[in-house]
Amino acid sequence: MRLFSATLATETNTFSPLPTSLASYQESVFYRPGEHPTDAPRMCTAPLFVARARAAAEGFTLIEGSCFAASPAGTTNRADYEFMRDEILDQLRAALPLDGVLLGLHGAMVAHGYDDTEGDLLERARDIVGKDCVIGVELDPHCHLTLKRVRNADVIILYKEFPHTDVADRAEELLTLVLAAIRKQIKPVMSVFDCRQIGSYPTTLPLMRGFVDRMKAMEGKEGILSISIGHCFPYADVPELGGRILVVTDADKAKADFLAREIGEEFIAMRGRTAPEYMSVAIATNAFPVVMADPADNAGGGAPTDNTTILRELIARDAQDAALGPIWDPIAVRLCFDAGEGATFPLRFGGKTGPASGPPMDGLVTVTKLARDCLQSFGPTQVPLGNCAAIRVGGVSVVLIDNRTQALGLELFRNVGIEPTEQKLLVVKSTNHFMGAYGPIAKKVIYVDADGPLSRDYTKIPYTRVNRPIWPLDQDTTPGLIF
Ligand SMILES: [Zn+2]
């Protein structure tokens, strides 16, 4: 038995001022065969890792292809996408004959000329491997679950948790189903229900927690192989954006259709009740001691992460014992390294990349700590922060980074000598992934509605190409089975 695995992944915010090029992938995940790290998966590479670990026991040969993944930002350069895609497809061709293919994709990657890169890759892969080869795909729930993907894959599984703490668990399930299909023990069939809605669905809140737990309890029984909830990725101007439910059953299309519709209707009934309450900047900055999230400037959604609005408000109110991070500003990091630890000097930082970055901060800052090549943890994975500088401005400590990413692990602060548990207020730029590490140490968590580029009010996003009607842009929608 022969299986092939590869990864091509990013989450594209088509409104972001930061273009994504091959260099963006080289800075994050760029592993050719023979170069894959052996300690842990990187971003979307869990299918390859899981398959490698189980190959001997399950009796198959794994052919390892290339894995490319970039941090969320703007649209990927067309030639660079085609280069990475064609490298993977050439490897696939060279690996024939194959019984199975495992792809670790994100599912919201857009390249110039390609609204649906994953659908494009899958369609070409299917042409190469033929109809009898079993193709399994793992996606992030912040994906566009397009028809082209469902038509060309045999099994698709999305992560269930947000924060995404179950990337490896879902990859294990994917491999189990793909192997069972190759062995003819099951015949997966998929149904997709389009809920016609845009929303945010953290599974750390009770309503969504219960919903996901019920889905999990149904799996593995009565021919139900897998249930996935596509949240959608709101910051992309592509036609097939929107929440979709995917059900995989064992050779029972009618059951998959029925369940997808039933779950989809329940998901629709939850509209407007799944996201946390967002406070205004003025109220939130008065509510110590808390962990405060700034989702509107989350690098994980493609934002630059250099908006200064909350920091400005904290300084204006003379907040003390507060820390904020990260702010992505490679130039300011360089200036801090040039000034040196302990230096007090006038620094302009943040507020650079686009209109939604707001104005830069100007202040007399003290460089309290410098550290090179830092990492932070996210579940089992390590995420690079690059060179980091901790500065003190008024009573607020700020972590400047030169490798753009969101707040995930406590090391973001600890690397540069700031102890998160000793702060009265911690401000983290992240939508919900921060909850894995910061939830357990927080006395209280507040979500702020600031003016960064990722508006929580979807009606303010300047879509031009999204299929309508869709909630909450439109009140009357027509949900239904689409596959
Ligand atoms: Zn996601």
mmCIF file of N, CA, C and O and ligand atoms in Angstrom, residues 11 106 140-142 159 162 164 300 433, ligand 1:
data_model
loop_
_atom_site.group_PDB
_atom_site.id
_atom_site.type_symbol
_atom_site.label_atom_id
_atom_site.label_comp_id
_atom_site.label_asym_id
_atom_site.label_seq_id
_atom_site.Cartn_x
_atom_site.Cartn_y
_atom_site.Cartn_z
ATOM 1 N N GLU A 11 -3.865 31.319 5.029
ATOM 2 C CA GLU A 11 -5.214 31.869 5.157
ATOM 3 C C GLU A 11 -5.135 33.272 4.576
ATOM 4 O O GLU A 11 -4.441 34.127 5.113
ATOM 5 N N HIS A 106 -4.999 24.470 4.345
ATOM 6 C CA HIS A 106 -5.743 25.328 5.273
ATOM 7 C C HIS A 106 -7.173 25.464 4.781
ATOM 8 O O HIS A 106 -8.125 25.180 5.487
ATOM 9 N N ASP A 140 -8.751 23.667 7.887
ATOM 10 C CA ASP A 140 -9.068 24.533 9.020
ATOM 11 C C ASP A 140 -10.564 24.906 8.900
ATOM 12 O O ASP A 140 -11.061 25.089 7.792
ATOM 13 N N PRO A 141 -11.295 25.042 10.008
ATOM 14 C CA PRO A 141 -12.708 25.438 9.871
ATOM 15 C C PRO A 141 -12.884 26.845 9.287
ATOM 16 O O PRO A 141 -13.963 27.167 8.789
ATOM 17 N N HIS A 142 -11.820 27.666 9.323
ATOM 18 C CA HIS A 142 -11.887 28.996 8.704
ATOM 19 C C HIS A 142 -11.524 28.870 7.226
ATOM 20 O O HIS A 142 -10.555 29.453 6.742
ATOM 21 N N TYR A 159 -10.838 20.783 11.380
ATOM 22 C CA TYR A 159 -10.637 20.818 12.828
ATOM 23 C C TYR A 159 -11.976 21.199 13.456
ATOM 24 O O TYR A 159 -12.745 21.971 12.901
ATOM 25 N N PHE A 162 -11.870 25.663 18.127
ATOM 26 C CA PHE A 162 -11.373 27.012 17.902
ATOM 27 C C PHE A 162 -11.212 27.658 19.267
ATOM 28 O O PHE A 162 -12.192 28.077 19.854
ATOM 29 N N HIS A 164 -7.604 26.028 17.712
ATOM 30 C CA HIS A 164 -7.391 24.772 16.986
ATOM 31 C C HIS A 164 -6.437 23.849 17.726
ATOM 32 O O HIS A 164 -5.288 23.679 17.349
ATOM 33 N N GLY A 300 -3.263 36.324 12.803
ATOM 34 C CA GLY A 300 -3.849 35.053 12.393
ATOM 35 C C GLY A 300 -5.011 35.209 11.436
ATOM 36 O O GLY A 300 -5.476 34.236 10.850
ATOM 37 N N HIS A 433 -7.288 32.036 19.621
ATOM 38 C CA HIS A 433 -6.226 31.052 19.860
ATOM 39 C C HIS A 433 -5.467 31.345 21.157
ATOM 40 O O HIS A 433 -4.903 30.455 21.764
HETATM 41 ZN ZN ZN B 1 -8.560 28.836 11.737
#
